mmCIF file of C-alpha atoms in Angstrom:
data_model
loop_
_atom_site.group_PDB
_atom_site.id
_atom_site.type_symbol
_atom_site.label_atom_id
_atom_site.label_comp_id
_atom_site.label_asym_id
_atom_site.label_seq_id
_atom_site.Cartn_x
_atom_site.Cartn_y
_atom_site.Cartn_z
ATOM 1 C CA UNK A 24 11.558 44.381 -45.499
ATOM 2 C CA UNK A 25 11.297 42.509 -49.010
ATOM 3 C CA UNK A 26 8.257 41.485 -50.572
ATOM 4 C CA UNK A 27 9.754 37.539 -50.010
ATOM 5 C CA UNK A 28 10.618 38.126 -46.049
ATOM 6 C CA UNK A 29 6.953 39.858 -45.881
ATOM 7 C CA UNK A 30 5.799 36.387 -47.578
ATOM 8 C CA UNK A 31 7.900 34.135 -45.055
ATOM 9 C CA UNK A 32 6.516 36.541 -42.214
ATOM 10 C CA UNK A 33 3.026 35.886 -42.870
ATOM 11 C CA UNK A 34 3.579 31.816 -43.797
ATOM 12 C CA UNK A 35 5.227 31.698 -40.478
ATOM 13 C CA UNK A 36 2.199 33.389 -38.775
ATOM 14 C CA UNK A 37 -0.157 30.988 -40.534
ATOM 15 C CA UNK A 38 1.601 28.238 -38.947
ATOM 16 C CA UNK A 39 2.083 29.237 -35.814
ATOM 17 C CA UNK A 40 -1.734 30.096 -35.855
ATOM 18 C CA UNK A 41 -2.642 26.744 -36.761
ATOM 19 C CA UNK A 42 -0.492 25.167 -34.238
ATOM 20 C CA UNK A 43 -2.047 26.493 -31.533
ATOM 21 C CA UNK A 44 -5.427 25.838 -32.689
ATOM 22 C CA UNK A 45 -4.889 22.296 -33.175
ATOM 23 C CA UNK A 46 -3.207 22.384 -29.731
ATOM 24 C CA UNK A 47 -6.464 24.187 -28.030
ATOM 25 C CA UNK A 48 -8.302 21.049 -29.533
ATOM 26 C CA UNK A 49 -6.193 18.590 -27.639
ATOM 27 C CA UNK A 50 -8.226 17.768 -24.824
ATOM 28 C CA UNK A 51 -10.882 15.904 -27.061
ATOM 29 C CA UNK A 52 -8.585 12.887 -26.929
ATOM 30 C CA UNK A 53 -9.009 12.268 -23.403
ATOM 31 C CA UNK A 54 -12.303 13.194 -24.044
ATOM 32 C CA UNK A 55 -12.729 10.153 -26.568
ATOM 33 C CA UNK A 56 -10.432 7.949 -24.539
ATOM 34 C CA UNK A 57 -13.060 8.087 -21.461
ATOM 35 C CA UNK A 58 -15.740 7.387 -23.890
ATOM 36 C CA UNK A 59 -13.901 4.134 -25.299
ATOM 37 C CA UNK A 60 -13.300 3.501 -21.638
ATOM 38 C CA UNK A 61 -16.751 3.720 -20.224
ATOM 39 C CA UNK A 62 -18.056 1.576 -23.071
ATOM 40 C CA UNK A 63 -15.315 -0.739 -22.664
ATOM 41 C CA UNK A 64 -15.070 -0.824 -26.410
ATOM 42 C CA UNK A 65 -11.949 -2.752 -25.632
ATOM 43 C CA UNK A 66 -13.249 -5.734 -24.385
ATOM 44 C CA UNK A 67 -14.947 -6.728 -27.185
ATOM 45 C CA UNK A 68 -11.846 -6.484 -29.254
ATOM 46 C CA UNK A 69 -9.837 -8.846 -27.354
ATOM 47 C CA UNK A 70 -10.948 -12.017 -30.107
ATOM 48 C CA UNK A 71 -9.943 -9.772 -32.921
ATOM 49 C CA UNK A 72 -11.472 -6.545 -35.335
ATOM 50 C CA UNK A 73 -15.309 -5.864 -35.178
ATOM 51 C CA UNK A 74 -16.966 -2.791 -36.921
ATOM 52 C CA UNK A 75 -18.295 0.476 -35.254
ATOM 53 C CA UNK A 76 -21.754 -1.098 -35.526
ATOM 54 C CA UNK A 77 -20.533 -4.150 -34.246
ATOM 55 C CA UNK A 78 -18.877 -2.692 -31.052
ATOM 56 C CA UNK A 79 -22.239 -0.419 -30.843
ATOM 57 C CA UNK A 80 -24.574 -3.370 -30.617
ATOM 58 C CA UNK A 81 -21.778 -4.958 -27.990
ATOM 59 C CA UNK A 82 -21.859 -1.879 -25.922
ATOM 60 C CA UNK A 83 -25.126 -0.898 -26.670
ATOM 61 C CA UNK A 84 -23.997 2.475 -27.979
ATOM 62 C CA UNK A 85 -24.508 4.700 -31.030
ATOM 63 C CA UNK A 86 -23.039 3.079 -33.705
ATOM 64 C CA UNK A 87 -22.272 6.707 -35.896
ATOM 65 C CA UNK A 88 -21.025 8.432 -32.422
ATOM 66 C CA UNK A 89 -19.035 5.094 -31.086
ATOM 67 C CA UNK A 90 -17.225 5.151 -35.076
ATOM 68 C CA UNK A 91 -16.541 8.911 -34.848
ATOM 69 C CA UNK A 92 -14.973 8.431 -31.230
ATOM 70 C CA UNK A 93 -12.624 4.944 -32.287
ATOM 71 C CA UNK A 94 -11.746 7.117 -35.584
ATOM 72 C CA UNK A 95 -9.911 9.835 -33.347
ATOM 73 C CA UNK A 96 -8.249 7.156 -30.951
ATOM 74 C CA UNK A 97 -7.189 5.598 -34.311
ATOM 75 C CA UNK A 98 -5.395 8.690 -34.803
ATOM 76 C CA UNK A 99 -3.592 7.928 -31.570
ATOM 77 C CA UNK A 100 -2.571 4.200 -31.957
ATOM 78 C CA UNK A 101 -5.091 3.460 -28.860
ATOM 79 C CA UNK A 102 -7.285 1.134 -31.945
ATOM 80 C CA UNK A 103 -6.546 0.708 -35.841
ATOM 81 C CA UNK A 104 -9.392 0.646 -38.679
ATOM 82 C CA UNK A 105 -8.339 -1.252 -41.859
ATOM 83 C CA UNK A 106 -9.613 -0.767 -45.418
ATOM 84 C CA UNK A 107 -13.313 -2.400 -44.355
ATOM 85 C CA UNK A 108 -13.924 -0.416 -41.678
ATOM 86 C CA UNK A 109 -13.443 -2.917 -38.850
ATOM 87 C CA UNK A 110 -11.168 -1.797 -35.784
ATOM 88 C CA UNK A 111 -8.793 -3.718 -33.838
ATOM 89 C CA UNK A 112 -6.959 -3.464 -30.792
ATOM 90 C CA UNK A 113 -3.133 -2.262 -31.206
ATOM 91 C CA UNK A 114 -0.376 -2.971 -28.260
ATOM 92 C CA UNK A 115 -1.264 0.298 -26.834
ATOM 93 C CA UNK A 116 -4.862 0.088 -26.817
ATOM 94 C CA UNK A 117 -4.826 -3.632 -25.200
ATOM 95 C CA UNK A 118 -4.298 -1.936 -22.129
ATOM 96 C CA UNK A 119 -7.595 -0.668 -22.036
ATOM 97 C CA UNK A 120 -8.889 -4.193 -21.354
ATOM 98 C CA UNK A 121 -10.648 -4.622 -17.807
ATOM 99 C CA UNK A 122 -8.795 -7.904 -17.722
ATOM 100 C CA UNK A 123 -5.682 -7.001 -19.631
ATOM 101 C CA UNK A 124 -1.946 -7.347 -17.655
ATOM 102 C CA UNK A 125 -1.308 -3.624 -15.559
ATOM 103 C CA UNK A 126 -4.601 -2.305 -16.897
ATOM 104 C CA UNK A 127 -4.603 0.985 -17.684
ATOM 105 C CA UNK A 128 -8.520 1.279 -17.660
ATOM 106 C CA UNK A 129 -9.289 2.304 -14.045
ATOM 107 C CA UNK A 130 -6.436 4.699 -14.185
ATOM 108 C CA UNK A 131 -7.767 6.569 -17.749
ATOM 109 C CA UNK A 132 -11.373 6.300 -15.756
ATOM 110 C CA UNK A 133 -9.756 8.407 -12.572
ATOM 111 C CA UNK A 134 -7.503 10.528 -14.356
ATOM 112 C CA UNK A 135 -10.497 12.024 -16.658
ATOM 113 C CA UNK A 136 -13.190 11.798 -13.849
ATOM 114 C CA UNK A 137 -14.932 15.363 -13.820
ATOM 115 C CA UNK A 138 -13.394 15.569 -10.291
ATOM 116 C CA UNK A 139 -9.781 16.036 -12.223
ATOM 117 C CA UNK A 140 -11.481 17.208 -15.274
ATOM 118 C CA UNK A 141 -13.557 20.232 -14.196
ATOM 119 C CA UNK A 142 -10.923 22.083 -12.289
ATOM 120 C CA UNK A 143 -8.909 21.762 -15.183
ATOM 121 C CA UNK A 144 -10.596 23.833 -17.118
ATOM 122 C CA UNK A 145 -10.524 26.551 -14.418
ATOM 123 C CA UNK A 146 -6.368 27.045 -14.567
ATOM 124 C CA UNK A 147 -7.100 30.364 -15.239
ATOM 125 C CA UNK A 148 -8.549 30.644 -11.321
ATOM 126 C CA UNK A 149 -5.519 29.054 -10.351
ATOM 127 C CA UNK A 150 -3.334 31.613 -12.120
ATOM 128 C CA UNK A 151 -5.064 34.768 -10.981
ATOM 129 C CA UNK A 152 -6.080 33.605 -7.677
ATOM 130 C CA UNK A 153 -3.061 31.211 -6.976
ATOM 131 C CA UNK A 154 -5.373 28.743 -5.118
ATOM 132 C CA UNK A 155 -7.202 25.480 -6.412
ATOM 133 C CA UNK A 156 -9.953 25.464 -8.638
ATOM 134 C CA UNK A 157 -11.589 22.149 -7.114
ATOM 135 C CA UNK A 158 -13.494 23.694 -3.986
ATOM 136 C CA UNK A 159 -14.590 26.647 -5.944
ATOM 137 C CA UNK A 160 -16.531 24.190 -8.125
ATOM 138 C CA UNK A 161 -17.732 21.405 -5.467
ATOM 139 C CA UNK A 162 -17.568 23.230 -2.599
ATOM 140 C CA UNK A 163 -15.075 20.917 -0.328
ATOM 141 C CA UNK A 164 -11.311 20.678 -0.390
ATOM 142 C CA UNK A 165 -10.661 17.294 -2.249
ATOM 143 C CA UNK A 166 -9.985 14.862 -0.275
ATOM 144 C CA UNK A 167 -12.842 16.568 2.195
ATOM 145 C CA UNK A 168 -14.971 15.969 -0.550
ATOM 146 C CA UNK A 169 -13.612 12.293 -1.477
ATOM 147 C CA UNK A 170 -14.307 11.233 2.274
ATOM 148 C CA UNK A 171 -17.924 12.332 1.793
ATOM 149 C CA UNK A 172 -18.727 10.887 -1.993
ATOM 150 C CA UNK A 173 -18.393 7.258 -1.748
ATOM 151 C CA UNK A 174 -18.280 6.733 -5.305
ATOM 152 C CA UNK A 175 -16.009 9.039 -6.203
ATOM 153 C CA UNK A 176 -13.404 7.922 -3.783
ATOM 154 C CA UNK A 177 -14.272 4.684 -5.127
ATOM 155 C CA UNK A 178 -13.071 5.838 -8.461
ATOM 156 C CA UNK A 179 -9.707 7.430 -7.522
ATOM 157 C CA UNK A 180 -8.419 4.361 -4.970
ATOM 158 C CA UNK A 181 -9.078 1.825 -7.874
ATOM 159 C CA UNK A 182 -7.588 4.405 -10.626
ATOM 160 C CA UNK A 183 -4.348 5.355 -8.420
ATOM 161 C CA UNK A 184 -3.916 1.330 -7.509
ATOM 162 C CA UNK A 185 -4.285 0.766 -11.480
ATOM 163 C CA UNK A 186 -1.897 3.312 -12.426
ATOM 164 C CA UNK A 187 0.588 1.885 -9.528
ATOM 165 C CA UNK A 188 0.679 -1.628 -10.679
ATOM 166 C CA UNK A 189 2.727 -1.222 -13.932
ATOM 167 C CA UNK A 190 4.793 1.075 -11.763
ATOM 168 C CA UNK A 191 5.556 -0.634 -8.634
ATOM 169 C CA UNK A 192 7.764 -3.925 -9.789
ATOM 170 C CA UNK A 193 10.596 -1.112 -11.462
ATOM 171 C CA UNK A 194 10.500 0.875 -8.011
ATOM 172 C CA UNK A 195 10.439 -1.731 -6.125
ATOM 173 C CA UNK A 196 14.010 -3.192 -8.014
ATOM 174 C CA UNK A 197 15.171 0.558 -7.465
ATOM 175 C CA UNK A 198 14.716 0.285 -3.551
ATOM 176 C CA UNK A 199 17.448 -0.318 -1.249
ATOM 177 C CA UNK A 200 15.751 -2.356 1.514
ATOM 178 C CA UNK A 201 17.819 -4.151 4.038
ATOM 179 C CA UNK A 202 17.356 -7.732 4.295
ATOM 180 C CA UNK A 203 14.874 -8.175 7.917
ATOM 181 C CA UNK A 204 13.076 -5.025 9.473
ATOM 182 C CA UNK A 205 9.770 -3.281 8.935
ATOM 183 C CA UNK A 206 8.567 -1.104 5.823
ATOM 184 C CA UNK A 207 5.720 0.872 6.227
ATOM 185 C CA UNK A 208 3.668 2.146 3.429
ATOM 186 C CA UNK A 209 2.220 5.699 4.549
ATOM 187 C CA UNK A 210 -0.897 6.398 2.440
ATOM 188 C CA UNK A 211 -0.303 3.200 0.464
ATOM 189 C CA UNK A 212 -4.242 2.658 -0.797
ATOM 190 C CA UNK A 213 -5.163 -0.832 -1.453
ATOM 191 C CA UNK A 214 -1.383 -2.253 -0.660
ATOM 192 C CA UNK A 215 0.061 -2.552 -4.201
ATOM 193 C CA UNK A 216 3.214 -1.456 -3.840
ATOM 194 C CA UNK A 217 3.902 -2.851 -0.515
ATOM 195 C CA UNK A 218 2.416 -6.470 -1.720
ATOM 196 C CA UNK A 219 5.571 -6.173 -4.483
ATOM 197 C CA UNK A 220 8.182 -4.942 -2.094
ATOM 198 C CA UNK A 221 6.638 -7.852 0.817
ATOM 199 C CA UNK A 222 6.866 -10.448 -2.512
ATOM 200 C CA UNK A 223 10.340 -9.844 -3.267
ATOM 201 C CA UNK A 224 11.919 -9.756 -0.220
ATOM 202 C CA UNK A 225 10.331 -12.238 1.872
ATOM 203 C CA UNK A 226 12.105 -11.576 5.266
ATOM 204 C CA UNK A 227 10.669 -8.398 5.499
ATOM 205 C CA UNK A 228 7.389 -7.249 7.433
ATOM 206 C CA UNK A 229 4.791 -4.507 6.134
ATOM 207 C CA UNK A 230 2.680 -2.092 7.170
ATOM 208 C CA UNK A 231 -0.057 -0.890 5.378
ATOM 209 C CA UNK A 232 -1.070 2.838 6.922
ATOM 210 C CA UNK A 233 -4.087 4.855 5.204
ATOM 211 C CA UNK A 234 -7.669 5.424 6.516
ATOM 212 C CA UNK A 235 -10.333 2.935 7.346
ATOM 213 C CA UNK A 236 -12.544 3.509 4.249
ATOM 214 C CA UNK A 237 -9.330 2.833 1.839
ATOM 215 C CA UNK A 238 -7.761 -0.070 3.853
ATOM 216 C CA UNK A 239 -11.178 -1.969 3.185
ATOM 217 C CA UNK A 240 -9.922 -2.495 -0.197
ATOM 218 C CA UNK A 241 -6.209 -3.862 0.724
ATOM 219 C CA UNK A 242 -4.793 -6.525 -1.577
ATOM 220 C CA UNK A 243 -2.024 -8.009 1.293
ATOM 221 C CA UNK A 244 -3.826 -11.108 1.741
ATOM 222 C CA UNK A 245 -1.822 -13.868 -0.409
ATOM 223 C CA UNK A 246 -0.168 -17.146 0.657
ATOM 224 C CA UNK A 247 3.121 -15.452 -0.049
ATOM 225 C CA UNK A 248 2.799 -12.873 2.826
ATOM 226 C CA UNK A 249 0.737 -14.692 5.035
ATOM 227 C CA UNK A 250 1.746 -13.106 8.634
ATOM 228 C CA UNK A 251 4.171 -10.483 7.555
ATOM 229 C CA UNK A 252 1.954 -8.239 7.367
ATOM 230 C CA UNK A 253 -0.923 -5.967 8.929
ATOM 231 C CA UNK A 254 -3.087 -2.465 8.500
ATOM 232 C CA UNK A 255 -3.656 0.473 10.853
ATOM 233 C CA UNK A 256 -5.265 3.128 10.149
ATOM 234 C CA UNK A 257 -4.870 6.876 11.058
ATOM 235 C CA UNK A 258 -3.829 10.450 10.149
ATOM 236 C CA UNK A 259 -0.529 10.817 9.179
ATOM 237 C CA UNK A 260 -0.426 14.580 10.280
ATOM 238 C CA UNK A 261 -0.320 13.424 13.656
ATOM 239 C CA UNK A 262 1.100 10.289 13.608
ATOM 240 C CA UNK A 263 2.752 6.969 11.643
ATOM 241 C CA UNK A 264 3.928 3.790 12.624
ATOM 242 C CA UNK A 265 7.441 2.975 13.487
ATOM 243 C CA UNK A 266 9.473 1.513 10.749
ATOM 244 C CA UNK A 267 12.899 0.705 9.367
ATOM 245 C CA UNK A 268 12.026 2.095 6.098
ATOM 246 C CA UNK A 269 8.830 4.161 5.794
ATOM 247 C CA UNK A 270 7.735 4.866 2.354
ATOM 248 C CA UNK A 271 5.767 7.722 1.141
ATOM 249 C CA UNK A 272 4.911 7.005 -2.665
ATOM 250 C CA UNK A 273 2.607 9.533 -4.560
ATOM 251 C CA UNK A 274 1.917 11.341 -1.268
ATOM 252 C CA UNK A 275 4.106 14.598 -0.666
ATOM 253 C CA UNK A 276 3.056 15.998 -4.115
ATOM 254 C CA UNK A 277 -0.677 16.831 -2.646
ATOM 255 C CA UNK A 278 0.310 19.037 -0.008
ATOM 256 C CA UNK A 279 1.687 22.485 0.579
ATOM 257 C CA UNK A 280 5.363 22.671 1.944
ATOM 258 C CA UNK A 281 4.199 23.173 5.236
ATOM 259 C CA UNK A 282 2.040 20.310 5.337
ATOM 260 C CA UNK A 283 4.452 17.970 3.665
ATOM 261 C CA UNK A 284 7.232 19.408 6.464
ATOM 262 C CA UNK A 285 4.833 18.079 9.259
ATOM 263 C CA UNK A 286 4.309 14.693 7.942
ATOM 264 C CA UNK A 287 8.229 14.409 7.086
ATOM 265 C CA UNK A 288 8.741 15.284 10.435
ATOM 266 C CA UNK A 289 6.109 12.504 12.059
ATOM 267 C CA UNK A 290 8.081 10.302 9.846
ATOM 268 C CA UNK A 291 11.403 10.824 11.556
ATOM 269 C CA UNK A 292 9.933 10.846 15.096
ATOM 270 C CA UNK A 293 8.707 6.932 13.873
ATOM 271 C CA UNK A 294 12.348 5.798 12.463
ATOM 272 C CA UNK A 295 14.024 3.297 13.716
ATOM 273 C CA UNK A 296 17.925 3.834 14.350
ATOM 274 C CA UNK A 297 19.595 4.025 11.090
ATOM 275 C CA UNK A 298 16.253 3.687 9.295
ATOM 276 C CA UNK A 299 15.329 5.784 6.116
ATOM 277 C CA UNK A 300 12.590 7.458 4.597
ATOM 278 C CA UNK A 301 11.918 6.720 0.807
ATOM 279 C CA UNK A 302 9.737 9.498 -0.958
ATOM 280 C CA UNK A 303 8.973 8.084 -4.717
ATOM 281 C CA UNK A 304 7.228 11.281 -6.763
ATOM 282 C CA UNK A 305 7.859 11.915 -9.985
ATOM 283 C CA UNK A 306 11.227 15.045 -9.750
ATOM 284 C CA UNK A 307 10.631 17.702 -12.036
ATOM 285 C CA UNK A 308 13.676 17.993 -14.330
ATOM 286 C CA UNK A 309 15.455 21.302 -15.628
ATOM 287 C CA UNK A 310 14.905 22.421 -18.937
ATOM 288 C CA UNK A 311 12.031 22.189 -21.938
ATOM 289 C CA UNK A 312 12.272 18.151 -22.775
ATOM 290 C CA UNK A 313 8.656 16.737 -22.013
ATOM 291 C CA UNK A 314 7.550 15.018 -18.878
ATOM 292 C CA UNK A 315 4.795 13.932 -17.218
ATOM 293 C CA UNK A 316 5.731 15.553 -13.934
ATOM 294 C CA UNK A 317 5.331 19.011 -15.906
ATOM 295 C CA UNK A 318 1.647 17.901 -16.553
ATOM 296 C CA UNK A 319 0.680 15.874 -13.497
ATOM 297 C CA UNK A 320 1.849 19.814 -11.910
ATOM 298 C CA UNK A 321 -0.631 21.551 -13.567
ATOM 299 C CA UNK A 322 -3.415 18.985 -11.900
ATOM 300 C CA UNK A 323 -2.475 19.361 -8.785
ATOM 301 C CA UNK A 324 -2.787 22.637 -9.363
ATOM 302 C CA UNK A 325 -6.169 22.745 -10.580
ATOM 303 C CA UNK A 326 -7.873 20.184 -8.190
ATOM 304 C CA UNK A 327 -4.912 20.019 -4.660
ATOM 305 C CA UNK A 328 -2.685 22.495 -3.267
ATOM 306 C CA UNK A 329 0.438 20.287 -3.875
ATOM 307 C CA UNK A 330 2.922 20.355 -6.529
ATOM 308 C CA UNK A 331 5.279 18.523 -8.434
ATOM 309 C CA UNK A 332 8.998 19.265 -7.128
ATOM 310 C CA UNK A 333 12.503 19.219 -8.375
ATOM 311 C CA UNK A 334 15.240 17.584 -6.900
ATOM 312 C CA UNK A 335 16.373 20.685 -4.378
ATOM 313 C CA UNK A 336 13.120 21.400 -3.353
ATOM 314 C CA UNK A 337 13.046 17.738 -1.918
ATOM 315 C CA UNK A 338 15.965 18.693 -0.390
ATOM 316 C CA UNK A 339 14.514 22.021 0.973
ATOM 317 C CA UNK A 340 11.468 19.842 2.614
ATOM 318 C CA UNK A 341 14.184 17.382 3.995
ATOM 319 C CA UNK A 342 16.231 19.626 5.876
ATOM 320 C CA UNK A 343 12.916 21.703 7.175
ATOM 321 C CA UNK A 344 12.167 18.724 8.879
ATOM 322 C CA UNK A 345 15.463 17.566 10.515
ATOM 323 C CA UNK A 346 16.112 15.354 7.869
ATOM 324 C CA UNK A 347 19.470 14.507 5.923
ATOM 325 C CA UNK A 348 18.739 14.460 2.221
ATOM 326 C CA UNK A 349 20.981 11.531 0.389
ATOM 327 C CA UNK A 350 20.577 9.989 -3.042
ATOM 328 C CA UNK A 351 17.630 10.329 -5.383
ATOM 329 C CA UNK A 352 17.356 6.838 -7.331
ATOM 330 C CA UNK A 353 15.981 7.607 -10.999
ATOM 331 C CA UNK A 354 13.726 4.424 -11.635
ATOM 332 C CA UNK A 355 12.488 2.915 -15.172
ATOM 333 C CA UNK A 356 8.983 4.898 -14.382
ATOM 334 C CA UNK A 357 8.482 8.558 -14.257
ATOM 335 C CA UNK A 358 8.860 7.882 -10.977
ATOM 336 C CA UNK A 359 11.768 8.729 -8.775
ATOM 337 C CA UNK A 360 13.195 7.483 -5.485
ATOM 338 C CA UNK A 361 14.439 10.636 -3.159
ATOM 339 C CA UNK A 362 15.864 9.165 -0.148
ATOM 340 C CA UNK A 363 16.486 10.949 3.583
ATOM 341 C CA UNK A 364 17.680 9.961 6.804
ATOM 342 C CA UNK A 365 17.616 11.539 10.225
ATOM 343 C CA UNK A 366 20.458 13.917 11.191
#
């Protein structure tokens, strides 16, 4: 080898090298976006640019620690410092508003919780052992432990119904309802999706179908759906409502095969005659492009013992539980809509 291609060789190293380090360093942006979010630095930005020391006397913060933190998200686009050293809110970072349109706070608040974040950085467990990291660390399976921390649970049903509402309108358009019957949401949290599906078609009844302690939080109860809809609450392992449609939105991607098989089947016992099941998840696609499926997998991993799935596996599941698999509905979102229908 020539004295140049040595050269090359060892440039290439270099960078490669530094890539990765600057990869490993990735998670401090989360990091720093949970900070912002606790604070709710974002607020306080919502009548225009402040300093660091302004936002730290808002927030009653650290003013050197709260600039240090906004100066990474600045890197980001989440906020912008201009030549004075005053930040401001970009399009992005509005979303971090409590009161901003589809918030994205109570989402960024569940998604970097140290109930998703400590498992995280066990993967390793997960790799070697090829079971979750979560009850190593806390000593109940997750949603065991949710049922028992008030608090926590609290977190994750106000994060997963913030991180729904953006979502939910573009689904909802990508749904093939018919025009009278009954939809029932199965493990549909506070009712956000169903409220939008109940809003736009308003022949159509609902039911909302989760556990006791999340239906307390429901959001059905608006002038427009006044007595088309109602809750009941139960274990969808062993049973769900009857329906015309019965949708299942975020809810097969926590469980093993086996366990999504069982509730796929209780789901077909509870059709009605030509009804259909409607499983929304984000479908892992073929190939190296990005997508958060690819990601979302790797938390499930680390804190469930679901997965993310690709379009045959769906169809695997389907079939396992005497189901016909028939379109899969790509929708603006991540998210997609894989339909079935009994045999």
């Amino acid at each position: 080898m020539s004295p140049e291609a040595v050269a090359d060789e060892v440039v290439d190293a270099r960078a490669s090298s530094a890539f990765l380090v600057n990869e490993s360093l990735g998670y401090l942006f989360p990091a720093a976006l949970r900070a912002a979010a606790v604070v709710g630095v974002a607020d306080h930005l919502a009548d225009g640019p402040r300093t660091a020391a302004e936002l730290a006397r808002a927030t009653r913060t650290d003013a050197r620690s709260l600039y240090r933190v906004l100066r990474l998200l600045a890197t980001r686009g989440v906020f912008e410092e201009d030549a004075v050293g005053r930040f401001r809110l970009t399009a992005a970072g509005d979303a971090l508003r409590t009161d901003a349109p589809c918030s994205a706070r109570s989402a960024v608040l569940m998604n970097t919780d140290r109930s998703m974040w400590l498992p995280t950085a066990d993967l390793s467990r997960c790799v070697t052992e090829g079971t979750s990291a979560f009850e190593h660390l806390f000593g109940l399976p997750f949603f065991e432990y949710f049922a028992q921390d008030e608090d926590t649970a609290d977190v994750f049903h106000t994060g997963m119904a913030a991180m729904s509402d953006a979502e939910n309108g573009p689904i909802a358009d990508a749904c093939d309802f018919p025009p009278t019957g009954t939809v029932v949401d199965v493990g549909g949290g506070h009712g956000g999706f169903l409220l939008t599906v109940l809003d736009r078609h308003p022949a159509l009844r609902g039911i909302l179908y989760d556990r006791p302690h999340v239906l307390a939080g429901h959001r059905l109860d608006t002038p427009g759906t006044a007595g088309r809809w109602s809750t009941e609450s139960g274990d969808f392992f062993t049973a769900v409502p009857e329906g015309d449609v019965l949708v299942l939105k975020r809810i097969l991607h926590d469980w093993e095969d086996d366990q999504c098989v069982a509730l796929l089947d209780r789901c077909r016992a509870a059709l009605a005659p030509g009804g259909r099941i409607l499983v929304v998840e984000a479908v892992v696609p073929p190939g190296n492009a990005p997508h958060q499926a690819k990601a979302l997998d790797l938390l499930l991993m680390a804190a469930l013992v679901g997965r993310e799935r690709t379009a045959p596996e769906f169809a695997g599941l389907f079939e396992a539980a005497g189901l016909k698999p028939a379109r899969v509905t790509p929708t603006p979102t991540v998210l997609s809509v894989v339909e079935a229908v009994a045999v």
